[in-house]
Amino acid sequence: MSGSAIQNQNRIGGATWATFIIAALFLWSMWAIGFSPERLGKLPAQMAEVLGFFYPADMAYGWDKVLPSIAESIQIAWIGTIIGAVFSLPLALLGARSLFPKFARVVKLISATTRAFPEILLAIYFVPIVGLGAFAGALAIGISSIGMLTKLGSEVVDSIDFGPVEAVEAAGGSRVMALRFAVLPQVLPEIIAHWLFRFELNIRASAVLGVVGAGGVGGVLLNTLRYRHFDKAAAVLVLTIGIVLVIDMVSGEIRRRIIRG
Amino acid sequence: MIPQRPSRNWPLIIVTASFLLAMTWWSGNGIGFSVVEFLCNISGGGRLLAESWPPDFSYLPRLADPFMETLNIAIIGTVIGGILSVPVAVLAARNLTLGRVIWFTDRNFMNVLRTLPDLFWAMLFATAVGFGPVAGALALSVFTIAVISKLWSESLESIDMGLPEAVRAVGGTWLEMLKFGAIPQAMQHYVSYALYAFELNVRASMVLGLVGAGGIGMILETQRANFEYERVAMIVLVVLVAVLIIEEISEAIRKQLA
């Protein structure tokens, strides 16, 4: 009884320290970038003013110019997801510690490095290679998808029931047969759910790639804002929010059904 | 007695497969996907990498200030967003919210926030408050609300309701119920999601400068425009190392908590 009380006190001490350190870091950061209380006070008025400019949205521009660029973002995200899925599936199997202890370290290193790159930095490198446009974006999204899907996939494989694997091998099956008949059937539903989730993330990622000239709706938003065409920027926002909401809903529903089986 | 193999749902398989093929064909066509083009241009990639090597280490001292600014932006975004996401998450949790209308509104608010990527918020705030790190910090605050509140509202929905009901039964108010009954149960999840959001924010803050929202991305954009690829490589290297270090630290803290 007394033991747990002491432990409890220590915990509170730790939390207080953490809060104190975070508060200090926060105040230092606010000071360092010049985010003063006056600036914070002016914020609501500024936001209200800009929001006023955004209304009404220029929907004619939206249907003509924005919709095709959103379609392009979706295409980039789709191809990126396919690249990620195709390459990450074998890597995820190789990266599972319980199946291939020797390869797992190497695979983990590869996936950690590709994940550390923000997509947009990869795009900066792909744009000079394959030229301005959506293809560069798709490659960037694809590479960064490989990293994350490999990591999540390996975790799924490591968490399976190994009974069937042993059964296949005990009956004289090879490693490949064990993968095909014991591992894949167990992991595929969850891995496909991760693919869909990654597709949802990739739509957001591909939407910003236009900023560095890699296609999609991001470039349109940047230009409309740069030239202060707020009514057109509003059309970009309205359509992006609407379409992404619908895709999220559909994809989320499919994911739930796949997981439930 | 071998059990009969369950029959396959052929119509579903055919419909799904043709949808996947059609999507891929439409997308591949739309973006001009071509393996040939990629292979033909791979020499250009080699040239680019050669130009990027070695990274310009003499440039490193001048990266210190923008790098700190980047961290400042990530810290502010995580703290402000982390605080604001508490009410958003609580009101979006079905078991704790204050009524159907509030729940429904908050949930939709949360989903709409989630649709826009970090750089869109950065562009919007840069327009509203001017170019610079303040715009970046505000953008990441909103982005953090979107990340934490969605995940945490799901944790809150899965807590054991016995404790909150007990607090209510002895006359506690709604706030007391949250403070003593509900939030302590999901506190570990909150800390872990906040750290995850911080990781995302560090990564995002590195590129915010591309749209003029402060941090190391601002000079990345200038050097890129001048084709100074040895300097670009240096910046990318710094970003990469920083992201990997922050990830390691945050993973270590999360393991300690678990």
Short mmCIF file of C-alpha atoms in Angstrom, two decimals:
data_model
loop_
_atom_site.label_atom_id
_atom_site.label_comp_id
_atom_site.label_asym_id
_atom_site.label_seq_id
_atom_site.Cartn_x
_atom_site.Cartn_y
_atom_site.Cartn_z
CA MET A 1 0.00 0.00 0.00
CA SER A 2 2.66 2.50 1.07
CA GLY A 3 4.86 1.32 -1.79
CA SER A 4 2.35 2.30 -4.42
CA ALA A 5 1.77 5.66 -2.75
CA ILE A 6 5.49 6.48 -2.97
CA GLN A 7 5.62 5.40 -6.59
CA ASN A 8 2.63 7.58 -7.27
CA GLN A 9 4.41 10.59 -5.80
CA ASN A 10 7.47 9.98 -7.96
CA ARG A 11 5.28 9.88 -11.04
CA ILE A 12 3.71 13.24 -10.21
CA GLY A 13 7.22 14.64 -9.73
CA GLY A 14 8.18 13.45 -13.21
CA ALA A 15 5.08 14.92 -14.81
CA THR A 16 5.64 18.28 -13.11
CA TRP A 17 9.19 18.38 -14.38
CA ALA A 18 8.10 17.48 -17.88
CA THR A 19 5.43 20.21 -17.84
CA PHE A 20 7.97 22.73 -16.60
CA ILE A 21 10.49 21.84 -19.31
CA ILE A 22 7.87 21.91 -22.05
CA ALA A 23 6.59 25.29 -20.84
CA ALA A 24 10.14 26.69 -20.83
CA LEU A 25 10.83 25.36 -24.35
CA PHE A 26 7.53 26.80 -25.53
CA LEU A 27 8.17 30.29 -24.11
CA TRP A 28 11.72 30.31 -25.49
CA SER A 29 10.40 29.33 -28.93
CA MET A 30 7.70 32.01 -28.87
CA TRP A 31 10.33 34.60 -27.98
CA ALA A 32 12.80 33.33 -30.58
CA ILE A 33 10.46 33.60 -33.56
CA GLY A 34 8.91 36.87 -32.34
CA PHE A 35 5.44 35.48 -31.64
CA SER A 36 4.45 38.18 -29.12
CA PRO A 37 1.16 38.39 -27.19
CA GLU A 38 0.22 41.47 -29.26
CA ARG A 39 0.56 39.41 -32.41
CA LEU A 40 -1.60 36.73 -30.91
CA GLY A 41 -4.16 39.39 -29.99
CA LYS A 42 -4.30 40.71 -33.56
CA LEU A 43 -4.74 37.22 -34.97
CA PRO A 44 -8.56 36.89 -34.87
CA ALA A 45 -9.03 40.20 -36.69
CA GLN A 46 -6.51 39.22 -39.37
CA MET A 47 -8.09 35.82 -39.87
CA ALA A 48 -11.55 37.34 -40.13
CA GLU A 49 -10.34 39.83 -42.74
CA VAL A 50 -8.74 37.17 -44.93
CA LEU A 51 -11.72 34.85 -44.58
CA GLY A 52 -13.88 37.74 -45.80
CA PHE A 53 -11.84 37.88 -49.02
CA PHE A 54 -12.44 34.19 -49.63
CA TYR A 55 -16.19 34.58 -49.97
CA PRO A 56 -17.77 33.91 -52.42
CA ALA A 57 -15.77 31.13 -54.06
CA ASP A 58 -15.26 31.32 -57.82
CA MET A 59 -16.78 27.94 -58.58
CA ALA A 60 -16.61 28.35 -62.36
CA TYR A 61 -12.84 28.40 -62.02
CA GLY A 62 -13.18 25.47 -59.64
CA TRP A 63 -14.93 23.18 -62.12
CA ASP A 64 -12.72 24.24 -65.05
CA LYS A 65 -9.24 24.43 -63.60
CA VAL A 66 -9.22 23.01 -60.07
CA LEU A 67 -11.05 19.76 -60.67
CA PRO A 68 -8.53 18.46 -63.25
CA SER A 69 -5.65 19.30 -60.91
CA ILE A 70 -7.33 17.46 -58.03
CA ALA A 71 -7.79 14.51 -60.39
CA GLU A 72 -4.08 14.70 -61.09
CA SER A 73 -3.33 14.65 -57.35
CA ILE A 74 -5.47 11.54 -56.99
CA GLN A 75 -3.63 9.90 -59.90
CA ILE A 76 -0.27 10.72 -58.33
CA ALA A 77 -1.43 9.28 -55.01
CA TRP A 78 -2.76 6.13 -56.68
CA ILE A 79 0.40 5.36 -58.64
CA GLY A 80 2.50 6.23 -55.58
CA THR A 81 0.48 3.81 -53.48
CA ILE A 82 0.80 1.06 -56.10
CA ILE A 83 4.58 1.53 -56.24
CA GLY A 84 4.67 1.46 -52.45
CA ALA A 85 2.49 -1.64 -52.20
CA VAL A 86 4.33 -3.65 -54.87
CA PHE A 87 7.79 -3.02 -53.44
CA SER A 88 6.88 -3.07 -49.77
CA LEU A 89 5.18 -6.49 -49.76
CA PRO A 90 8.36 -8.56 -50.30
CA LEU A 91 10.35 -6.14 -48.13
CA ALA A 92 7.79 -6.45 -45.33
CA LEU A 93 8.13 -10.25 -45.38
CA LEU A 94 11.94 -10.03 -45.40
CA GLY A 95 11.81 -7.43 -42.66
CA ALA A 96 9.87 -9.63 -40.25
CA ARG A 97 12.26 -10.51 -37.45
CA SER A 98 10.51 -13.77 -36.70
CA LEU A 99 10.88 -15.12 -40.25
CA PHE A 100 14.19 -13.74 -41.54
CA PRO A 101 16.28 -12.54 -38.61
CA LYS A 102 19.30 -11.90 -40.87
CA PHE A 103 17.56 -9.59 -43.35
CA ALA A 104 15.42 -7.77 -40.82
CA ARG A 105 18.13 -5.30 -39.76
CA VAL A 106 19.00 -4.27 -43.32
CA VAL A 107 15.34 -3.86 -44.26
CA LYS A 108 14.69 -1.82 -41.13
CA LEU A 109 17.54 0.53 -42.06
CA ILE A 110 16.19 0.99 -45.61
CA SER A 111 12.69 1.73 -44.42
CA ALA A 112 13.86 4.11 -41.68
CA THR A 113 15.88 6.15 -44.19
CA THR A 114 13.13 6.41 -46.78
CA ARG A 115 10.64 7.37 -44.09
CA ALA A 116 12.85 10.16 -42.77
CA PHE A 117 12.69 12.07 -46.09
CA PRO A 118 9.70 14.36 -46.36
CA GLU A 119 8.05 13.52 -49.73
CA ILE A 120 8.60 17.03 -50.93
CA LEU A 121 12.40 16.71 -50.57
CA LEU A 122 12.31 13.55 -52.68
CA ALA A 123 10.24 15.42 -55.24
CA ILE A 124 12.87 18.16 -55.35
CA TYR A 125 15.31 15.51 -56.53
CA PHE A 126 12.94 13.77 -58.93
CA VAL A 127 11.82 16.93 -60.69
CA PRO A 128 15.23 17.56 -62.30
CA ILE A 129 15.51 13.86 -63.19
CA VAL A 130 12.20 13.16 -64.95
CA GLY A 131 11.17 16.76 -65.52
CA LEU A 132 8.46 18.98 -64.05
CA GLY A 133 5.16 17.25 -63.60
CA ALA A 134 3.11 14.53 -62.07
CA PHE A 135 5.46 11.64 -62.86
CA ALA A 136 8.12 13.09 -60.53
CA GLY A 137 5.48 13.44 -57.84
CA ALA A 138 4.34 9.84 -58.19
CA LEU A 139 7.90 8.56 -57.85
CA ALA A 140 8.48 10.66 -54.72
CA ILE A 141 5.24 9.48 -53.13
CA GLY A 142 6.01 5.91 -54.13
CA ILE A 143 9.44 5.86 -52.52
CA SER A 144 8.28 7.33 -49.26
CA SER A 145 5.32 4.92 -49.20
CA ILE A 146 7.68 1.96 -49.47
CA GLY A 147 9.35 2.94 -46.20
CA MET A 148 6.23 3.25 -44.11
CA LEU A 149 4.38 0.29 -45.64
CA THR A 150 7.42 -1.94 -45.09
CA LYS A 151 7.58 -0.99 -41.43
CA LEU A 152 3.86 -1.50 -40.80
CA GLY A 153 3.84 -4.70 -42.86
CA SER A 154 6.74 -6.23 -40.93
CA GLU A 155 4.94 -5.49 -37.68
CA VAL A 156 1.85 -7.29 -38.97
CA VAL A 157 3.90 -10.32 -40.03
CA ASP A 158 5.67 -10.45 -36.66
CA SER A 159 2.35 -10.54 -34.84
CA ILE A 160 0.86 -13.62 -36.63
CA ASP A 161 0.21 -17.05 -35.22
CA PHE A 162 3.17 -19.24 -36.18
CA GLY A 163 1.31 -22.53 -35.80
CA PRO A 164 0.37 -22.76 -39.49
CA VAL A 165 3.95 -21.89 -40.55
CA GLU A 166 5.30 -24.77 -38.48
CA ALA A 167 2.55 -27.04 -39.77
CA VAL A 168 3.48 -26.37 -43.42
CA GLU A 169 7.16 -26.95 -42.72
CA ALA A 170 6.46 -30.05 -40.65
CA ALA A 171 4.49 -31.47 -43.59
CA GLY A 172 7.56 -30.95 -45.80
CA GLY A 173 6.67 -27.62 -47.36
CA SER A 174 9.36 -25.15 -48.34
CA ARG A 175 9.86 -21.63 -47.00
CA VAL A 176 8.09 -20.18 -50.03
CA MET A 177 5.13 -22.54 -49.55
CA ALA A 178 4.97 -21.51 -45.89
CA LEU A 179 4.85 -17.88 -46.95
CA ARG A 180 2.15 -18.58 -49.52
CA PHE A 181 -0.13 -20.83 -47.47
CA ALA A 182 0.56 -19.87 -43.84
CA VAL A 183 1.78 -16.27 -43.72
CA LEU A 184 0.06 -14.40 -46.58
CA PRO A 185 -3.50 -15.49 -45.76
CA GLN A 186 -3.03 -14.25 -42.20
CA VAL A 187 -1.45 -10.91 -43.00
CA LEU A 188 -3.10 -9.78 -46.25
CA PRO A 189 -6.28 -8.23 -44.81
CA GLU A 190 -4.36 -5.99 -42.43
CA ILE A 191 -1.72 -5.15 -45.02
CA ILE A 192 -4.38 -4.15 -47.55
CA ALA A 193 -5.98 -1.97 -44.89
CA HIS A 194 -2.59 -0.26 -44.45
CA TRP A 195 -2.38 0.27 -48.22
CA LEU A 196 -5.73 2.01 -48.21
CA PHE A 197 -4.74 4.14 -45.24
CA ARG A 198 -1.53 5.07 -47.01
CA PHE A 199 -3.59 6.04 -50.07
CA GLU A 200 -5.54 8.47 -47.89
CA LEU A 201 -2.26 9.97 -46.61
CA ASN A 202 -0.79 10.04 -50.12
CA ILE A 203 -3.66 12.16 -51.42
CA ARG A 204 -2.71 14.83 -48.89
CA ALA A 205 0.99 14.43 -49.68
CA SER A 206 0.44 14.64 -53.42
CA ALA A 207 -1.77 17.69 -52.97
CA VAL A 208 1.21 19.71 -51.73
CA LEU A 209 3.76 18.50 -54.28
CA GLY A 210 2.67 21.12 -56.79
CA VAL A 211 4.57 23.61 -54.65
CA VAL A 212 7.84 22.30 -56.10
CA GLY A 213 6.37 21.75 -59.57
CA ALA A 214 5.57 18.07 -59.21
CA GLY A 215 1.96 18.27 -60.38
CA GLY A 216 -1.36 18.35 -58.60
CA VAL A 217 -3.53 20.87 -56.83
CA GLY A 218 -0.84 22.40 -54.57
CA GLY A 219 0.63 24.52 -57.33
CA VAL A 220 -2.81 25.91 -58.19
CA LEU A 221 -3.40 26.96 -54.58
CA LEU A 222 0.05 28.53 -54.33
CA ASN A 223 -0.50 30.57 -57.50
CA THR A 224 -4.00 31.74 -56.64
CA LEU A 225 -2.80 32.89 -53.22
CA ARG A 226 0.33 34.51 -54.62
CA TYR A 227 -1.70 36.62 -57.03
CA ARG A 228 -4.34 37.29 -54.36
CA HIS A 229 -7.15 35.62 -56.30
CA PHE A 230 -8.85 34.68 -53.05
CA ASP A 231 -12.13 33.68 -54.67
CA LYS A 232 -10.26 31.14 -56.77
CA ALA A 233 -8.24 29.92 -53.78
CA ALA A 234 -11.56 29.41 -52.00
CA ALA A 235 -12.70 27.17 -54.85
CA VAL A 236 -9.52 25.11 -54.45
CA LEU A 237 -10.18 24.68 -50.72
CA VAL A 238 -13.85 23.84 -51.05
CA LEU A 239 -13.26 21.21 -53.72
CA THR A 240 -10.22 19.69 -52.00
CA ILE A 241 -12.01 19.39 -48.65
CA GLY A 242 -15.11 17.92 -50.28
CA ILE A 243 -13.33 15.35 -52.43
CA VAL A 244 -10.88 14.26 -49.73
CA LEU A 245 -13.77 13.85 -47.25
CA VAL A 246 -15.59 11.55 -49.68
CA ILE A 247 -12.46 9.48 -50.41
CA ASP A 248 -11.70 9.20 -46.67
CA MET A 249 -15.22 7.98 -45.98
CA VAL A 250 -15.22 5.37 -48.73
CA SER A 251 -11.73 4.15 -47.97
CA GLY A 252 -12.39 4.07 -44.22
CA GLU A 253 -15.52 1.99 -44.76
CA ILE A 254 -13.65 -0.49 -46.99
CA ARG A 255 -10.87 -0.75 -44.39
CA ARG A 256 -13.35 -1.55 -41.62
CA ARG A 257 -14.99 -4.25 -43.75
CA ILE A 258 -11.69 -5.84 -44.72
CA ILE A 259 -10.52 -5.98 -41.10
CA ARG A 260 -13.83 -7.44 -39.92
CA GLY A 261 -13.55 -10.02 -42.70
CA MET B 1 -13.10 -35.77 -43.70
CA ILE B 2 -11.55 -32.74 -45.33
CA PRO B 3 -13.74 -29.67 -44.82
CA GLN B 4 -15.03 -28.22 -48.07
CA ARG B 5 -13.12 -25.25 -49.35
CA PRO B 6 -15.29 -22.11 -49.13
CA SER B 7 -16.32 -20.98 -52.60
CA ARG B 8 -15.01 -17.68 -53.87
CA ASN B 9 -17.14 -14.63 -54.45
CA TRP B 10 -16.32 -14.32 -58.16
CA PRO B 11 -18.50 -11.28 -58.96
CA LEU B 12 -16.86 -9.29 -56.15
CA ILE B 13 -13.37 -10.34 -57.24
CA ILE B 14 -14.05 -9.40 -60.88
CA VAL B 15 -15.56 -6.02 -59.98
CA THR B 16 -12.70 -5.19 -57.61
CA ALA B 17 -10.01 -6.30 -60.03
CA SER B 18 -11.45 -4.32 -62.91
CA PHE B 19 -11.82 -1.25 -60.71
CA LEU B 20 -8.19 -1.51 -59.63
CA LEU B 21 -7.01 -1.99 -63.21
CA ALA B 22 -9.12 0.90 -64.50
CA MET B 23 -7.88 3.23 -61.74
CA THR B 24 -4.28 2.28 -62.45
CA TRP B 25 -4.67 2.73 -66.19
CA TRP B 26 -6.38 6.11 -65.77
CA SER B 27 -3.75 7.29 -63.28
CA GLY B 28 -0.74 5.98 -65.16
CA ASN B 29 -1.99 7.62 -68.36
CA GLY B 30 -2.88 10.85 -66.60
CA ILE B 31 0.52 11.43 -65.07
CA GLY B 32 2.51 10.11 -68.03
CA PHE B 33 3.97 7.18 -66.16
CA SER B 34 6.66 5.52 -68.21
CA VAL B 35 9.35 3.13 -67.15
CA VAL B 36 11.23 3.88 -70.38
CA GLU B 37 11.36 7.59 -69.63
CA PHE B 38 12.52 6.87 -66.13
CA LEU B 39 15.32 4.57 -67.32
CA CYS B 40 16.38 7.03 -70.03
CA ASN B 41 16.66 9.82 -67.50
CA ILE B 42 18.40 7.87 -64.82
CA SER B 43 21.75 9.20 -66.08
CA GLY B 44 20.46 12.70 -65.34
CA GLY B 45 19.82 11.48 -61.83
CA GLY B 46 23.39 10.28 -61.61
CA ARG B 47 24.63 13.69 -62.70
CA LEU B 48 22.44 15.35 -60.10
CA LEU B 49 23.79 13.11 -57.37
CA ALA B 50 27.34 13.79 -58.54
CA GLU B 51 26.66 17.53 -58.34
CA SER B 52 25.25 17.06 -54.85
CA TRP B 53 28.40 15.33 -53.69
CA PRO B 54 30.17 16.16 -51.50
CA PRO B 55 27.73 18.15 -49.37
CA ASP B 56 29.04 21.64 -48.71
CA PHE B 57 30.12 21.34 -45.08
CA SER B 58 31.41 24.91 -44.96
CA TYR B 59 27.76 25.90 -45.28
CA LEU B 60 26.88 24.13 -42.02
CA PRO B 61 27.43 27.07 -39.58
CA ARG B 62 24.97 29.22 -41.53
CA LEU B 63 22.31 26.56 -41.12
CA ALA B 64 22.29 26.85 -37.31
CA ASP B 65 19.83 29.77 -37.03
CA PRO B 66 17.27 28.52 -39.56
CA PHE B 67 17.53 25.08 -37.99
CA MET B 68 16.71 26.42 -34.52
CA GLU B 69 13.82 28.37 -36.03
CA THR B 70 12.53 25.12 -37.48
CA LEU B 71 12.62 23.45 -34.06
CA ASN B 72 10.91 26.49 -32.50
CA ILE B 73 8.10 26.23 -35.01
CA ALA B 74 7.67 22.51 -34.31
CA ILE B 75 7.63 23.06 -30.52
CA ILE B 76 5.07 25.87 -30.65
CA GLY B 77 2.87 23.94 -33.07
CA THR B 78 2.92 20.84 -30.90
CA VAL B 79 2.20 22.71 -27.63
CA ILE B 80 -0.63 24.92 -28.92
CA GLY B 81 -2.12 22.11 -31.00
CA GLY B 82 -1.69 19.64 -28.15
CA ILE B 83 -3.60 21.85 -25.71
CA LEU B 84 -6.39 22.71 -28.14
CA SER B 85 -6.82 19.09 -29.18
CA VAL B 86 -7.93 18.11 -25.64
CA PRO B 87 -11.40 19.71 -25.83
CA VAL B 88 -11.76 18.73 -29.50
CA ALA B 89 -11.00 15.08 -28.70
CA VAL B 90 -13.18 14.93 -25.57
CA LEU B 91 -16.21 16.38 -27.33
CA ALA B 92 -15.69 14.00 -30.26
CA ALA B 93 -15.66 10.93 -27.98
CA ARG B 94 -19.12 9.41 -27.99
CA ASN B 95 -19.02 8.37 -24.32
CA LEU B 96 -17.88 11.73 -22.90
CA THR B 97 -19.41 14.38 -25.14
CA LEU B 98 -22.06 16.90 -24.08
CA GLY B 99 -24.85 15.90 -26.43
CA ARG B 100 -25.49 14.65 -29.92
CA VAL B 101 -25.41 18.02 -31.65
CA ILE B 102 -22.04 19.01 -30.13
CA TRP B 103 -20.63 15.55 -30.85
CA PHE B 104 -21.76 15.66 -34.47
CA THR B 105 -20.47 19.21 -35.07
CA ASP B 106 -17.13 18.55 -33.42
CA ARG B 107 -16.62 15.29 -35.24
CA ASN B 108 -17.23 16.91 -38.61
CA PHE B 109 -15.02 19.85 -37.68
CA MET B 110 -12.27 17.36 -36.87
CA ASN B 111 -12.71 15.51 -40.17
CA VAL B 112 -12.60 18.73 -42.18
CA LEU B 113 -9.40 19.84 -40.42
CA ARG B 114 -7.91 16.48 -41.32
CA THR B 115 -8.55 16.85 -45.06
CA LEU B 116 -6.05 19.67 -45.61
CA PRO B 117 -2.32 18.88 -45.62
CA ASP B 118 0.20 20.81 -43.49
CA LEU B 119 1.53 22.94 -46.35
CA PHE B 120 -2.00 24.11 -47.30
CA TRP B 121 -2.42 25.47 -43.77
CA ALA B 122 1.01 27.07 -44.07
CA MET B 123 0.02 28.80 -47.32
CA LEU B 124 -3.23 30.04 -45.77
CA PHE B 125 -1.58 31.37 -42.62
CA ALA B 126 1.24 32.94 -44.61
CA THR B 127 -1.46 34.81 -46.54
CA ALA B 128 -3.26 35.84 -43.36
CA VAL B 129 -0.41 36.88 -41.05
CA GLY B 130 2.43 37.42 -43.52
CA PHE B 131 5.42 35.28 -44.48
CA GLY B 132 7.59 34.00 -41.65
CA PRO B 133 7.82 31.53 -38.79
CA VAL B 134 4.64 32.71 -37.04
CA ALA B 135 2.61 31.49 -40.01
CA GLY B 136 4.42 28.15 -39.81
CA ALA B 137 3.76 27.79 -36.08
CA LEU B 138 0.05 28.50 -36.57
CA ALA B 139 -0.16 26.06 -39.46
CA LEU B 140 1.41 23.28 -37.42
CA SER B 141 -0.91 24.07 -34.49
CA VAL B 142 -3.94 23.37 -36.66
CA PHE B 143 -2.29 20.30 -38.18
CA THR B 144 -1.51 18.99 -34.67
CA ILE B 145 -5.13 19.38 -33.56
CA ALA B 146 -6.13 17.29 -36.56
CA VAL B 147 -3.61 14.54 -35.77
CA ILE B 148 -3.99 14.22 -31.99
CA SER B 149 -7.72 14.74 -31.60
CA LYS B 150 -8.65 12.03 -34.09
CA LEU B 151 -6.39 9.41 -32.52
CA TRP B 152 -7.09 10.39 -28.92
CA SER B 153 -10.85 10.56 -29.27
CA GLU B 154 -10.67 6.90 -30.28
CA SER B 155 -8.61 6.07 -27.15
CA LEU B 156 -11.11 7.97 -25.01
CA GLU B 157 -13.96 5.98 -26.51
CA SER B 158 -12.33 2.73 -25.40
CA ILE B 159 -11.79 3.62 -21.71
CA ASP B 160 -13.56 1.80 -18.89
CA MET B 161 -16.65 3.91 -18.08
CA GLY B 162 -16.96 2.59 -14.51
CA LEU B 163 -14.68 5.22 -13.04
CA PRO B 164 -16.26 8.26 -14.76
CA GLU B 165 -19.72 6.99 -13.77
CA ALA B 166 -18.54 6.61 -10.16
CA VAL B 167 -17.35 10.23 -10.12
CA ARG B 168 -20.73 11.32 -11.49
CA ALA B 169 -22.59 9.16 -8.96
CA VAL B 170 -20.92 10.86 -5.97
CA GLY B 171 -21.96 14.25 -7.32
CA GLY B 172 -18.98 15.22 -9.46
CA THR B 173 -19.48 17.72 -12.28
CA TRP B 174 -18.74 16.93 -15.92
CA LEU B 175 -15.29 18.52 -15.64
CA GLU B 176 -14.50 16.59 -12.46
CA MET B 177 -15.62 13.42 -14.18
CA LEU B 178 -13.14 14.15 -17.01
CA LYS B 179 -10.33 15.13 -14.67
CA PHE B 180 -10.59 12.26 -12.19
CA GLY B 181 -12.43 9.55 -14.09
CA ALA B 182 -11.75 9.68 -17.83
CA ILE B 183 -8.54 11.50 -18.76
CA PRO B 184 -6.16 9.69 -16.36
CA GLN B 185 -7.08 6.41 -18.07
CA ALA B 186 -6.06 7.70 -21.50
CA MET B 187 -3.17 9.93 -20.40
CA GLN B 188 -0.46 7.55 -21.64
CA HIS B 189 -2.04 7.48 -25.08
CA TYR B 190 -2.19 11.26 -25.10
CA VAL B 191 1.54 11.59 -24.36
CA SER B 192 2.37 9.03 -27.00
CA TYR B 193 0.23 10.76 -29.66
CA ALA B 194 1.69 14.14 -28.72
CA LEU B 195 5.20 12.76 -29.27
CA TYR B 196 4.08 11.29 -32.59
CA ALA B 197 2.67 14.68 -33.58
CA PHE B 198 5.96 16.29 -32.61
CA GLU B 199 7.82 13.90 -34.94
CA LEU B 200 5.45 14.79 -37.78
CA ASN B 201 5.83 18.48 -36.97
CA VAL B 202 9.63 18.39 -37.05
CA ARG B 203 9.46 16.74 -40.46
CA ALA B 204 6.83 19.21 -41.68
CA SER B 205 8.61 22.27 -40.27
CA MET B 206 11.65 21.44 -42.40
CA VAL B 207 9.63 22.05 -45.58
CA LEU B 208 7.29 24.85 -44.47
CA GLY B 209 9.80 27.35 -45.80
CA LEU B 210 9.02 26.24 -49.36
CA VAL B 211 5.80 28.29 -49.11
CA GLY B 212 7.39 31.06 -47.07
CA ALA B 213 6.39 29.92 -43.60
CA GLY B 214 9.82 30.05 -41.95
CA GLY B 215 12.52 27.61 -40.93
CA ILE B 216 15.24 25.80 -42.80
CA GLY B 217 13.01 25.26 -45.84
CA MET B 218 13.29 28.95 -46.72
CA ILE B 219 17.01 28.66 -47.50
CA LEU B 220 16.44 25.27 -49.09
CA GLU B 221 14.15 27.01 -51.57
CA THR B 222 16.72 29.74 -52.33
CA GLN B 223 19.61 27.32 -52.82
CA ARG B 224 17.46 25.06 -54.97
CA ALA B 225 16.44 27.99 -57.18
CA ASN B 226 20.15 28.80 -57.64
CA PHE B 227 20.99 25.16 -58.45
CA GLU B 228 23.49 25.06 -55.56
CA TYR B 229 23.06 21.33 -55.19
CA GLU B 230 26.01 20.85 -52.81
CA ARG B 231 24.28 23.16 -50.37
CA VAL B 232 20.90 21.53 -50.98
CA ALA B 233 22.55 18.21 -50.13
CA MET B 234 23.92 19.67 -46.90
CA ILE B 235 20.47 20.91 -45.90
CA VAL B 236 18.88 17.57 -46.76
CA LEU B 237 21.53 15.78 -44.70
CA VAL B 238 20.85 18.01 -41.68
CA VAL B 239 17.11 17.44 -42.01
CA LEU B 240 17.57 13.69 -42.30
CA VAL B 241 19.84 13.42 -39.25
CA ALA B 242 17.56 15.66 -37.17
CA VAL B 243 14.46 13.66 -38.06
CA LEU B 244 16.15 10.35 -37.28
CA ILE B 245 17.45 11.62 -33.90
CA ILE B 246 14.08 13.03 -32.86
CA GLU B 247 12.40 9.76 -33.86
CA GLU B 248 14.86 7.74 -31.75
CA ILE B 249 14.36 9.98 -28.70
CA SER B 250 10.59 9.95 -28.99
CA GLU B 251 10.51 6.18 -29.46
CA ALA B 252 12.70 5.76 -26.34
CA ILE B 253 10.35 7.97 -24.29
CA ARG B 254 7.33 6.05 -25.58
CA LYS B 255 8.92 2.74 -24.59
CA GLN B 256 9.62 4.11 -21.10
CA LEU B 257 5.97 5.06 -20.74
CA ALA B 258 4.57 1.77 -21.93
#
